Amino acid sequence: MNCSGYFARLAISPAALIVFVLAVHEARGESARPLPAALPSHPGNVFLEGEEIIVPMPGGAWQLLDADDRVIAAVDTADEKAALGKLPVGFYRLRRENSEGDWVSLAVLRPLRVPTPHTSPVAVDVAMSWFYPPEKMPAVANLCALAGVNWVRDRLAWREIEPRRGVFAEDTRYDAAAEAQSAAGLKVLQVNHSSPEWANPDHRRFPLDLRDCYNFHRHIAARWAGKVSAFEPWNEADIQVFGGHTGAEMASLQKAAYWGIKAGNPGAVACLNVFASRNRAQLEDIRANEAWPYFETFNLHHYAAFDAYPSLYADFREVSGGRPLWVTECAMPLRWSGEEAKKELSDEDLKEQARRLVKVFAGSLHEGSRATFYFLLPHYVEGPTQFGIIRPDLTPRPAYVALAATGRLLADARPMGRVKHDRYRIYGFSAMPDGNQRIVLVAWSDQGAGPYSLPETPNESYDHLGRPLPPAKDVELTASPRFFLFERQPYAANDLEPPPSPPEALSGRPCPVVFQAVWPESATDLKQSAYRIPANEAQIPVYVYHFGEGTASGKVDVNVPSGWTSELPPRAQLQPGERLEWQLRLLPPQDPGAGVHTIRISGDFGELGKAVLSFRVIVVQDAGK
């Protein structure tokens, strides 16, 4: 066969090339994962199908209920344990007879037949370091591995790692978490939340000197090489609780962190410091700073209603530079009820949390996420909202069992499209459940139960908890998602709405020279991602850094709106690790006009590349405002 024409047509787009390179980059040097096994102590009362189930229990008369609250056995625990024999896959609770009080839960999971693929998008935010002492960490990591999770997200406080500039603590809880999670075969994403006081007295805000950011990320990337695979330099910097930074400030931090991560471990994934919101001004601001060469994944969070997903993801895709989307927090959370001490979901909301988890993954993956981290594994409450899918004693809520079903059945999932239907939501994926290439449909109804005829009888069928169902062509769809597995695509192309196309991958290479503007938070309009400056004259501190090797020397230009005047040194020369402190003098015209104005500083440093700083200003006529 003459294949020359075929290969000529295989011109790889930049977007496809980035995805391919990232997949190779992620798997580089990684050994095959072992199949996870339940620990002998069965932490959290989590068992694998086929195991004898024995649960420590207070003495008395109990009832065993399934996930649908049907009583399936009476249990006598006179010897302070419940011997339940072998149970099928599912979520179960033990409740005292004639009591609606507290309960003890357990889960039975289908054992993984093959290791979770290193490119599977199913992930979970564990916050291991902050929620669990080192002695519990291996048990929690095991629960993640049993659920078919690929990535886990941890969290750190910079000040605990580097209490003084250049002085690093040893044997911290973060080291224990990295060891426990990597030993369980999990890929770890780490994120920082704050500055130490020595770097910025306001710990919510970025370090004042970006060399501190560079040095810290260089250290942790090297320290945890082989254990932590990816880094987010900051958590939700775009909102007030984590500093309230402009897109320009986020871009400058990103550039410094990128060079630090790569200096510490060239194989680590440098993620974007993650967005919490989709404020258009901040998104446009970071794009104007040409930050895309400095991140390998575009990271975002959302807690939106399901119907908002298409527009939400479209906004982020537009400014992603064509980099893969990672959703490192997401959920459609519910409020706890009942006793304040327990902060537990109601029985109905426990079921609803499990249903929503599957829907979140289906919707996110359809929109193009390459890694979706559900928030959150541990028991965690913010105000009236309960996020966790396991309880404080590690025992499961139904949503944990739904996570395990998703991890197995949507292993390595890639979106194929959505079935065109007025009533039902039916999403198709190419996936690798149990190591077999399959088309997996995830289907449910938001408009009440109703009949649906599949194009053909599936090879396998499961409910949202991974419980097997008899394969059938004619099914009933309800609010509880179902998984249908086929050996080939059962739908014709015109029956499907294709998933959103990834944007064009923008070209560019990172420059080790980085510009940074610094302006008081109190004089920042976060909604506009802009600095408020006086009408007469503004002196804005601008810092120039060199994070590369050799002397950096280049021409610097300032582009301002028509009628404005600016003053800044026309050239910069720096040695490695040097920082220049400049003052940008801005003089607006007498009538600058209302709204936002953009200031752009660019530097051409020859072979080292081009540096860009773009920031937005609003002229305030009354300087006292």
Coordinates of C-alpha atoms in Angstrom, one line a residue:
M1 CA 0.0 0.0 0.0
N2 CA 1.3 3.5 -0.9
C3 CA 0.9 5.4 2.4
S4 CA 2.6 8.6 1.3
G5 CA -0.7 10.5 0.8
Y6 CA -2.0 9.3 4.1
F7 CA 1.0 10.5 6.1
A8 CA 1.0 13.8 4.1
R9 CA -2.5 14.4 5.4
L10 CA -1.3 13.8 9.0
A11 CA -0.1 17.3 9.5
I12 CA -0.1 17.6 13.3
S13 CA -1.7 20.8 14.6
P14 CA 0.1 22.7 17.4
A15 CA -2.8 21.8 19.7
A16 CA -2.5 18.1 19.0
L17 CA 1.3 18.4 19.4
I18 CA 1.0 20.0 22.8
V19 CA -1.3 17.3 24.0
F20 CA 1.0 14.6 22.7
V21 CA 4.1 16.1 24.2
L22 CA 2.4 16.6 27.5
A23 CA 1.3 12.9 27.6
V24 CA 4.8 11.8 26.8
H25 CA 6.2 14.3 29.3
E26 CA 3.9 13.0 32.1
A27 CA 4.8 9.4 31.5
R28 CA 8.5 10.0 31.1
G29 CA 10.5 7.8 33.5
E30 CA 7.4 6.4 35.2
S31 CA 7.3 2.7 35.9
A32 CA 4.2 0.6 35.4
R33 CA 1.8 1.0 38.3
P34 CA 1.1 -2.0 40.4
L35 CA -2.5 -3.1 40.8
P36 CA -3.8 -1.6 44.1
A37 CA -4.9 -4.1 46.8
A38 CA -7.0 -3.4 49.9
L39 CA -4.9 -3.0 53.0
P40 CA -5.3 -5.8 55.5
S41 CA -6.9 -3.4 58.0
H42 CA -9.4 -2.2 55.4
P43 CA -9.3 1.5 56.5
G44 CA -12.6 3.2 55.9
N45 CA -14.4 -0.2 55.7
V46 CA -13.6 -0.3 52.0
F47 CA -13.4 -3.8 50.6
L48 CA -12.9 -5.4 47.2
E49 CA -15.5 -7.7 45.6
G50 CA -14.9 -11.2 46.7
E51 CA -13.4 -10.4 50.1
E52 CA -15.0 -11.5 53.4
I53 CA -16.3 -8.5 55.1
I54 CA -15.8 -8.0 58.8
V55 CA -16.5 -4.6 60.3
P56 CA -15.7 -3.6 63.9
M57 CA -19.0 -2.5 65.5
P58 CA -20.5 -1.8 68.9
G59 CA -22.6 -4.6 70.2
G60 CA -26.3 -4.8 69.5
A61 CA -28.9 -5.5 66.9
W62 CA -28.2 -3.8 63.6
Q63 CA -29.6 -3.8 60.1
L64 CA -27.6 -3.9 56.9
L65 CA -29.0 -1.5 54.2
D66 CA -27.9 -1.1 50.6
A67 CA -27.5 2.2 48.7
D68 CA -31.2 2.3 48.1
D69 CA -31.9 2.0 51.9
R70 CA -33.4 -1.5 51.5
V71 CA -32.8 -3.8 54.4
I72 CA -30.9 -6.8 53.2
A73 CA -29.9 -8.5 56.5
A74 CA -30.2 -8.4 60.2
V75 CA -26.9 -8.3 62.0
D76 CA -26.0 -9.3 65.5
T77 CA -22.8 -7.8 66.8
A78 CA -22.6 -9.3 70.2
D79 CA -18.9 -10.0 69.6
E80 CA -18.4 -6.3 68.6
K81 CA -18.0 -7.1 64.9
A82 CA -20.3 -7.5 61.9
A83 CA -19.4 -10.5 59.8
L84 CA -21.2 -9.9 56.6
G85 CA -19.7 -12.5 54.3
K86 CA -19.2 -11.5 50.7
L87 CA -21.2 -8.7 49.3
P88 CA -21.6 -7.4 45.7
V89 CA -20.3 -4.0 44.6
G90 CA -22.0 -1.1 46.2
F91 CA -22.5 1.2 49.2
Y92 CA -23.9 -0.1 52.4
R93 CA -24.8 1.2 55.8
L94 CA -25.3 -0.5 59.2
R95 CA -28.0 1.0 61.3
R96 CA -29.3 0.0 64.7
E97 CA -32.7 -1.6 64.5
N98 CA -35.6 0.8 65.1
S99 CA -33.3 3.8 65.0
E100 CA -32.8 6.6 62.5
G101 CA -29.6 7.8 64.3
D102 CA -26.0 7.4 63.4
W103 CA -24.8 4.8 61.0
V104 CA -21.6 2.9 60.0
S105 CA -20.9 2.8 56.3
L106 CA -18.8 0.4 54.1
A107 CA -18.1 0.0 50.4
V108 CA -17.4 -2.9 48.1
L109 CA -15.5 -2.0 45.0
R110 CA -14.8 -3.9 41.8
P111 CA -11.1 -4.7 41.8
L112 CA -9.1 -2.9 39.1
R113 CA -8.0 -5.5 36.5
V114 CA -5.3 -3.3 35.1
P115 CA -3.4 -0.4 36.5
T116 CA -5.0 3.0 36.1
P117 CA -3.5 4.6 32.9
H118 CA -1.0 7.5 33.5
T119 CA -3.1 9.6 31.1
S120 CA -6.5 9.0 32.7
P121 CA -8.4 12.2 33.5
V122 CA -10.0 11.0 36.7
A123 CA -8.5 12.8 39.7
V124 CA -9.4 14.0 43.1
D125 CA -8.4 16.8 45.5
V126 CA -7.2 15.1 48.7
A127 CA -5.4 18.0 50.5
M128 CA -3.6 15.2 52.2
S129 CA -1.0 17.3 54.0
W130 CA -3.7 19.5 55.7
F131 CA -6.3 16.9 56.6
Y132 CA -4.4 13.8 57.7
P133 CA -1.5 13.0 60.1
P134 CA 1.4 11.1 58.5
E135 CA 0.3 7.8 60.1
K136 CA -3.0 8.0 58.2
M137 CA -1.7 9.1 54.9
P138 CA -0.9 5.6 53.5
A139 CA -4.5 4.5 54.2
V140 CA -6.0 7.6 52.5
A141 CA -3.7 7.1 49.5
N142 CA -4.8 3.5 49.2
L143 CA -8.5 4.6 49.1
C144 CA -7.6 6.8 46.1
A145 CA -5.7 4.1 44.3
L146 CA -8.5 1.6 44.8
A147 CA -10.9 4.1 43.2
G148 CA -8.9 4.2 40.0
V149 CA -7.7 7.8 40.6
N150 CA -4.8 8.9 38.5
W151 CA -3.9 12.3 39.9
V152 CA -4.3 13.7 43.5
R153 CA -4.0 17.3 44.5
D154 CA -2.2 18.2 47.7
R155 CA -1.8 21.7 49.4
L156 CA 1.0 23.5 51.1
A157 CA 1.9 26.6 53.1
W158 CA 5.2 28.0 51.8
R159 CA 6.2 29.3 55.3
E160 CA 6.3 25.8 56.7
I161 CA 8.8 24.7 54.0
E162 CA 10.9 27.8 54.1
P163 CA 10.5 29.6 57.4
R164 CA 13.3 32.0 56.6
R165 CA 14.7 33.0 53.3
G166 CA 16.9 30.2 52.0
V167 CA 16.4 28.0 55.1
F168 CA 14.3 24.9 54.4
A169 CA 12.7 22.7 57.0
E170 CA 13.3 19.0 56.9
D171 CA 10.9 16.1 57.3
T172 CA 7.7 18.1 57.1
R173 CA 4.1 16.8 56.7
Y174 CA 4.4 17.7 53.0
D175 CA 7.3 15.3 52.6
A176 CA 5.3 12.5 54.3
A177 CA 2.3 13.2 52.0
A178 CA 4.5 13.2 48.9
E179 CA 6.0 9.8 49.9
A180 CA 2.6 8.2 50.9
Q181 CA 0.8 9.2 47.7
S182 CA 3.6 8.4 45.3
A183 CA 4.2 5.1 47.0
A184 CA 0.5 4.3 46.3
G185 CA 1.2 4.8 42.6
L186 CA -0.6 8.2 42.5
K187 CA 0.5 11.2 40.5
V188 CA 0.7 14.2 42.8
L189 CA -0.1 17.9 42.0
Q190 CA 1.0 20.3 44.6
V191 CA -0.3 23.9 45.1
N192 CA 0.9 26.8 47.3
H193 CA -1.6 29.1 49.0
S194 CA 0.3 32.0 50.5
S195 CA 3.6 33.9 51.1
P196 CA 5.7 33.6 54.2
E197 CA 5.9 36.8 56.2
W198 CA 9.5 37.4 55.2
A199 CA 8.4 37.5 51.6
N200 CA 5.3 39.6 52.0
P201 CA 3.8 40.8 55.3
D202 CA 0.4 40.2 53.7
H203 CA 0.5 36.5 53.4
R204 CA -2.4 36.4 50.9
R205 CA -0.4 38.3 48.4
F206 CA 2.4 37.3 46.1
P207 CA 6.0 37.6 47.2
L208 CA 7.2 41.2 46.6
D209 CA 10.5 39.8 45.1
L210 CA 9.8 37.2 42.4
R211 CA 13.2 35.7 43.0
D212 CA 11.8 34.3 46.2
C213 CA 9.1 32.5 44.1
Y214 CA 11.7 31.2 41.7
N215 CA 14.0 29.9 44.5
F216 CA 11.1 28.2 46.4
H217 CA 9.7 26.4 43.3
R218 CA 13.2 25.4 42.3
H219 CA 13.7 23.8 45.7
I220 CA 10.4 21.9 46.0
A221 CA 10.6 20.7 42.4
A222 CA 14.0 19.2 43.1
R223 CA 13.1 18.0 46.6
W224 CA 10.1 16.0 45.4
A225 CA 11.4 14.9 42.0
G226 CA 10.0 11.5 41.3
K227 CA 7.2 12.0 43.9
V228 CA 5.4 15.2 42.9
S229 CA 4.8 15.5 39.2
A230 CA 3.1 18.9 38.8
F231 CA 2.9 22.2 40.5
E232 CA 0.4 25.1 40.6
P233 CA 2.3 28.1 41.8
W234 CA -0.7 29.7 43.6
N235 CA -4.3 28.8 44.5
E236 CA -7.0 31.1 43.2
A237 CA -4.9 34.3 43.1
D238 CA -7.7 36.0 41.2
I239 CA -10.0 36.3 44.2
Q240 CA -9.7 38.3 47.4
V241 CA -9.3 35.5 49.9
F242 CA -6.1 34.5 48.1
G243 CA -4.8 38.0 47.4
G244 CA -7.0 39.5 44.8
H245 CA -4.4 39.8 42.0
T246 CA -4.7 41.2 38.5
G247 CA -4.1 39.0 35.4
A248 CA -0.9 40.9 34.9
E249 CA 0.4 40.0 38.4
M250 CA -0.6 36.4 37.9
A251 CA 1.3 36.3 34.6
S252 CA 4.5 37.7 36.2
L253 CA 4.4 35.2 39.0
Q254 CA 3.7 32.4 36.5
K255 CA 6.8 33.3 34.5
A256 CA 9.1 33.3 37.6
A257 CA 7.6 30.1 38.9
Y258 CA 7.9 28.3 35.5
W259 CA 11.7 29.0 35.5
G260 CA 12.0 27.8 39.1
I261 CA 10.1 24.6 38.5
K262 CA 12.1 23.8 35.4
A263 CA 15.4 24.6 37.1
G264 CA 14.5 22.2 39.9
N265 CA 13.0 19.4 37.8
P266 CA 12.8 19.8 34.0
G267 CA 10.4 16.8 33.9
A268 CA 7.8 18.4 36.3
V269 CA 4.6 19.8 34.8
A270 CA 4.4 23.6 35.2
C271 CA 0.7 24.4 35.6
L272 CA -0.9 27.8 35.5
N273 CA -1.6 29.3 38.9
V274 CA -5.2 28.4 38.9
F275 CA -8.3 30.6 38.3
A276 CA -11.2 30.5 40.7
S277 CA -13.5 32.7 38.5
R278 CA -14.0 33.7 34.9
N279 CA -13.8 37.4 35.3
R280 CA -13.3 38.5 31.7
A281 CA -11.0 41.4 32.5
Q282 CA -8.5 39.1 34.4
L283 CA -8.6 36.5 31.7
E284 CA -7.9 39.0 29.0
D285 CA -5.2 40.6 31.1
I286 CA -3.3 37.3 31.5
R287 CA -3.6 36.6 27.8
A288 CA -2.2 40.1 27.0
N289 CA 0.9 39.2 28.9
E290 CA 1.6 36.3 26.6
A291 CA 2.0 33.9 29.5
W292 CA 1.2 30.7 27.5
P293 CA 4.8 29.6 26.9
Y294 CA 5.2 29.5 30.7
F295 CA 2.5 27.0 31.5
E296 CA 1.9 23.5 30.2
T297 CA -1.7 23.2 31.5
F298 CA -4.3 25.8 31.9
N299 CA -5.9 25.3 35.3
L300 CA -9.3 26.4 36.5
H301 CA -11.9 25.8 39.2
H302 CA -15.7 25.8 39.1
Y303 CA -18.7 25.0 41.2
A304 CA -21.3 26.1 38.7
A305 CA -24.6 24.5 37.8
F306 CA -24.3 21.9 35.0
D307 CA -26.0 24.0 32.4
A308 CA -23.3 26.7 32.8
Y309 CA -20.5 24.3 31.7
P310 CA -20.5 25.1 27.9
S311 CA -20.1 28.9 28.3
L312 CA -17.8 28.5 31.3
Y313 CA -15.3 26.2 29.6
A314 CA -15.6 28.3 26.4
D315 CA -14.4 31.4 28.3
F316 CA -11.3 29.6 29.6
R317 CA -10.5 27.8 26.4
E318 CA -10.4 31.1 24.6
V319 CA -7.5 32.3 26.7
S320 CA -5.7 29.0 27.2
G321 CA -3.2 29.4 24.5
G322 CA -4.3 25.9 23.3
R323 CA -2.8 24.3 26.4
P324 CA -4.7 21.3 27.9
L325 CA -7.3 22.3 30.4
W326 CA -6.9 20.9 34.0
V327 CA -9.9 21.4 36.3
T328 CA -8.2 21.1 39.7
E329 CA -11.3 21.8 41.8
C330 CA -14.9 21.2 40.8
A331 CA -18.2 20.0 42.3
M332 CA -21.9 20.7 42.5
P333 CA -22.0 20.7 46.3
L334 CA -24.8 20.3 48.8
R335 CA -25.7 21.6 52.2
W336 CA -25.4 19.5 55.3
S337 CA -28.4 19.1 57.6
G338 CA -29.2 17.6 61.0
E339 CA -26.8 17.7 63.9
E340 CA -24.2 20.5 63.7
A341 CA -21.5 18.3 65.3
K342 CA -21.8 15.8 62.5
K343 CA -22.5 18.2 59.6
E344 CA -23.7 15.2 57.6
L345 CA -25.8 15.3 54.4
S346 CA -29.3 14.1 54.6
D347 CA -30.0 10.6 53.3
E348 CA -31.4 11.9 50.0
D349 CA -28.5 14.3 49.6
L350 CA -26.0 11.5 50.1
K351 CA -27.6 9.9 47.1
E352 CA -27.7 13.1 45.2
Q353 CA -24.0 13.8 45.9
A354 CA -23.1 10.5 44.2
R355 CA -25.3 11.3 41.2
R356 CA -23.8 14.7 40.9
L357 CA -20.2 13.5 41.0
V358 CA -20.7 11.3 37.9
K359 CA -22.4 14.2 36.1
V360 CA -19.5 16.6 37.0
F361 CA -17.0 14.2 35.4
A362 CA -19.1 13.6 32.3
G363 CA -19.7 17.3 31.7
S364 CA -16.1 18.3 32.4
L365 CA -14.5 15.7 30.2
H366 CA -17.0 16.4 27.4
E367 CA -15.8 20.1 27.5
G368 CA -12.3 19.0 27.0
S369 CA -10.7 18.7 30.5
R370 CA -7.6 16.5 30.4
A371 CA -7.6 16.1 34.2
T372 CA -10.6 16.7 36.4
F373 CA -10.1 16.8 40.2
Y374 CA -13.2 16.4 42.1
F375 CA -13.4 18.5 45.3
L376 CA -13.1 17.0 47.8
L377 CA -12.1 13.6 49.2
P378 CA -12.0 14.4 53.0
H379 CA -14.9 15.5 55.2
Y380 CA -14.8 19.3 54.8
V381 CA -17.3 22.0 55.5
E382 CA -17.4 25.6 54.4
G383 CA -20.4 27.3 56.2
P384 CA -23.5 25.3 55.3
T385 CA -21.8 23.2 52.6
Q386 CA -20.4 19.7 53.0
F387 CA -17.9 18.9 50.2
G388 CA -16.3 15.6 51.4
I389 CA -17.0 12.2 49.9
I390 CA -15.6 10.3 52.9
R391 CA -16.3 10.8 56.6
P392 CA -13.8 11.9 59.3
D393 CA -13.2 8.2 60.1
L394 CA -12.4 7.5 56.4
T395 CA -15.7 5.5 55.9
P396 CA -17.3 6.3 52.6
R397 CA -20.3 8.3 51.5
P398 CA -22.0 7.0 48.4
A399 CA -20.1 9.5 46.3
Y400 CA -16.8 7.7 47.0
V401 CA -18.3 4.6 45.5
A402 CA -19.4 6.7 42.5
L403 CA -15.8 8.0 42.2
A404 CA -14.6 4.4 42.0
A405 CA -17.1 3.6 39.3
T406 CA -16.0 6.7 37.4
G407 CA -12.3 5.9 37.8
R408 CA -12.7 2.4 36.4
L409 CA -15.3 3.0 33.7
L410 CA -13.9 6.3 32.4
A411 CA -10.3 5.3 32.7
D412 CA -8.3 7.2 30.0
A413 CA -11.6 8.7 28.7
R414 CA -11.6 11.1 25.8
P415 CA -14.8 12.8 24.6
M416 CA -16.6 11.6 21.5
G417 CA -19.6 13.8 21.6
R418 CA -23.1 14.2 23.0
V419 CA -26.1 12.4 21.6
K420 CA -28.7 14.9 20.2
H421 CA -31.7 14.5 22.4
D422 CA -34.3 17.0 23.7
R423 CA -34.9 15.2 27.0
Y424 CA -31.9 13.1 28.0
R425 CA -28.2 13.9 28.6
I426 CA -26.1 11.2 26.9
Y427 CA -22.3 11.7 26.6
G428 CA -20.0 9.4 24.7
F429 CA -16.3 8.7 25.5
S430 CA -13.6 6.5 24.2
A431 CA -12.2 4.9 27.3
M432 CA -10.3 1.9 28.7
P433 CA -12.4 0.3 31.4
D434 CA -10.6 -2.8 32.7
G435 CA -7.9 -2.3 30.1
N436 CA -10.4 -2.8 27.2
Q437 CA -10.9 -0.2 24.5
R438 CA -14.6 0.7 24.7
I439 CA -17.1 3.4 23.8
V440 CA -18.7 4.4 27.1
L441 CA -21.9 6.3 27.3
V442 CA -22.9 8.2 30.4
A443 CA -26.6 8.8 30.4
W444 CA -29.3 10.3 32.6
S445 CA -32.5 12.3 32.7
D446 CA -33.0 15.7 34.3
Q447 CA -36.7 15.7 33.4
G448 CA -38.0 12.7 35.2
A449 CA -37.7 9.0 34.5
G450 CA -38.4 7.9 30.9
P451 CA -37.8 5.1 28.4
Y452 CA -34.9 5.2 25.9
S453 CA -33.9 2.8 23.2
L454 CA -30.1 2.5 22.6
P455 CA -29.0 1.9 19.0
E456 CA -28.0 -1.6 20.0
T457 CA -27.6 -3.7 23.2
P458 CA -24.5 -2.7 25.1
N459 CA -21.8 -5.3 26.1
E460 CA -22.0 -4.1 29.7
S461 CA -24.2 -1.8 31.8
Y462 CA -23.6 -0.3 35.2
D463 CA -25.4 2.2 37.5
H464 CA -23.6 5.3 38.9
L465 CA -22.2 3.2 41.8
G466 CA -20.6 0.7 39.5
R467 CA -23.2 -2.0 40.2
P468 CA -23.7 -4.2 37.2
L469 CA -27.1 -4.2 35.4
P470 CA -28.4 -6.6 32.8
P471 CA -27.4 -5.2 29.4
A472 CA -30.5 -4.2 27.5
K473 CA -31.3 -2.1 24.4
D474 CA -34.5 -0.6 25.9
V475 CA -33.7 1.1 29.2
E476 CA -35.2 3.6 31.6
L477 CA -33.2 6.8 32.2
T478 CA -33.5 8.5 35.6
A479 CA -31.7 11.2 37.5
S480 CA -29.1 8.5 38.4
P481 CA -26.5 8.2 35.6
R482 CA -25.9 4.9 34.0
F483 CA -22.8 3.7 32.1
F484 CA -23.2 1.7 28.9
L485 CA -20.2 0.0 27.3
F486 CA -19.9 -0.8 23.6
E487 CA -17.1 -2.4 21.6
R488 CA -17.7 0.2 18.8
Q489 CA -19.5 3.5 18.4
P490 CA -23.2 2.7 18.3
Y491 CA -24.3 6.1 16.9
A492 CA -24.0 7.5 13.5
A493 CA -22.0 10.8 13.2
N494 CA -25.1 12.9 12.5
D495 CA -26.6 11.6 15.8
L496 CA -23.9 13.4 17.8
E497 CA -23.0 16.9 18.7
P498 CA -19.1 16.8 18.7
P499 CA -17.3 17.9 21.7
P500 CA -15.9 21.5 21.6
S501 CA -12.8 21.8 19.5
P502 CA -9.6 22.8 21.3
P503 CA -8.3 26.3 20.4
E504 CA -5.3 26.8 18.2
A505 CA -2.1 26.3 20.2
L506 CA -0.2 29.6 20.2
S507 CA 3.5 29.5 19.5
G508 CA 6.2 31.1 21.6
R509 CA 9.1 30.3 23.8
P510 CA 9.7 31.4 27.4
C511 CA 12.1 34.3 28.0
P512 CA 14.1 34.2 31.2
V513 CA 13.8 38.0 31.5
V514 CA 10.6 38.8 33.4
F515 CA 8.9 42.1 34.1
Q516 CA 6.8 42.8 37.2
A517 CA 4.6 45.8 38.1
V518 CA 3.8 46.3 41.8
W519 CA 0.9 48.4 42.9
P520 CA -1.1 48.6 46.2
E521 CA -4.0 46.2 46.5
S522 CA -6.0 49.1 47.9
A523 CA -5.6 51.0 44.6
T524 CA -6.6 48.1 42.4
D525 CA -9.9 47.5 40.7
L526 CA -10.1 43.8 40.7
K527 CA -13.2 43.6 38.6
Q528 CA -11.5 45.5 35.9
S529 CA -8.1 43.9 36.6
A530 CA -6.7 47.4 36.6
Y531 CA -4.6 49.8 38.7
R532 CA -6.2 53.1 39.7
I533 CA -3.8 55.9 39.1
P534 CA -4.0 59.7 39.6
A535 CA -4.8 62.0 36.7
N536 CA -1.7 64.2 37.1
E537 CA 1.1 61.6 37.2
A538 CA 1.8 58.1 38.4
Q539 CA 5.1 56.4 39.4
I540 CA 4.6 52.7 39.1
P541 CA 7.4 50.4 40.3
V542 CA 8.5 48.0 37.6
Y543 CA 11.0 45.3 38.4
V544 CA 13.1 43.4 35.9
Y545 CA 14.5 39.9 36.6
H546 CA 16.9 37.5 34.9
F547 CA 16.2 33.8 35.6
G548 CA 18.5 32.4 33.0
E549 CA 22.2 32.1 32.3
G550 CA 24.7 34.5 31.0
T551 CA 24.3 38.3 30.6
A552 CA 20.9 39.5 29.4
S553 CA 21.0 42.7 27.4
G554 CA 18.2 44.2 25.4
K555 CA 16.1 47.1 24.3
V556 CA 13.0 48.1 26.2
D557 CA 10.0 49.8 24.7
V558 CA 6.8 51.2 26.3
N559 CA 3.6 51.4 24.4
V560 CA 1.0 53.8 25.9
P561 CA -2.4 55.1 24.6
S562 CA -2.4 58.0 22.3
G563 CA -1.8 61.3 24.1
W564 CA 0.0 59.7 27.0
T565 CA 3.6 60.2 28.0
S566 CA 5.9 57.6 29.6
E567 CA 9.4 57.4 30.9
L568 CA 11.4 54.2 31.5
P569 CA 15.0 53.2 30.8
P570 CA 15.4 52.2 27.2
R571 CA 17.7 49.3 27.8
A572 CA 18.2 46.7 30.4
Q573 CA 21.3 44.6 31.2
L574 CA 21.2 41.9 33.9
Q575 CA 23.4 39.1 35.3
P576 CA 21.8 35.8 36.3
G577 CA 19.6 36.3 39.4
E578 CA 19.8 40.0 39.2
R579 CA 16.8 42.3 39.8
L580 CA 16.5 45.9 38.5
E581 CA 14.2 48.3 40.2
W582 CA 12.7 51.0 37.9
Q583 CA 10.0 53.6 38.1
L584 CA 7.6 53.9 35.2
R585 CA 6.5 57.5 35.0
L586 CA 3.0 57.8 33.4
L587 CA 1.4 61.1 32.4
P588 CA -2.1 60.8 31.2
P589 CA -3.5 63.5 28.9
Q590 CA -5.8 66.2 30.3
D591 CA -8.8 64.1 29.1
P592 CA -7.8 60.5 29.1
G593 CA -11.3 59.3 28.6
A594 CA -13.2 56.9 30.8
G595 CA -12.6 53.2 31.1
V596 CA -9.5 51.0 31.1
H597 CA -6.3 51.9 29.4
T598 CA -3.5 49.4 28.6
I599 CA 0.2 49.9 29.2
R600 CA 2.6 47.5 27.5
I601 CA 6.3 47.1 28.2
S602 CA 8.3 44.9 25.8
G603 CA 11.9 43.9 25.8
D604 CA 13.9 42.3 23.0
F605 CA 16.8 40.3 24.5
G606 CA 18.1 38.7 21.3
E607 CA 18.7 35.0 21.6
L608 CA 17.1 34.9 25.1
G609 CA 13.8 36.0 23.6
K610 CA 11.2 38.6 24.2
A611 CA 9.7 39.7 27.5
V612 CA 6.3 41.3 27.8
L613 CA 4.4 43.1 30.6
S614 CA 0.9 44.4 29.9
F615 CA -1.1 46.0 32.6
R616 CA -4.3 48.0 32.8
V617 CA -5.0 51.3 34.4
I618 CA -8.0 53.5 35.3
V619 CA -7.4 57.2 35.6
V620 CA -9.0 58.6 38.8
Q621 CA -9.6 62.3 38.5
D622 CA -9.8 62.7 42.3
A623 CA -6.5 61.3 43.5
G624 CA -8.0 61.0 47.0
K625 CA -10.5 58.3 45.9

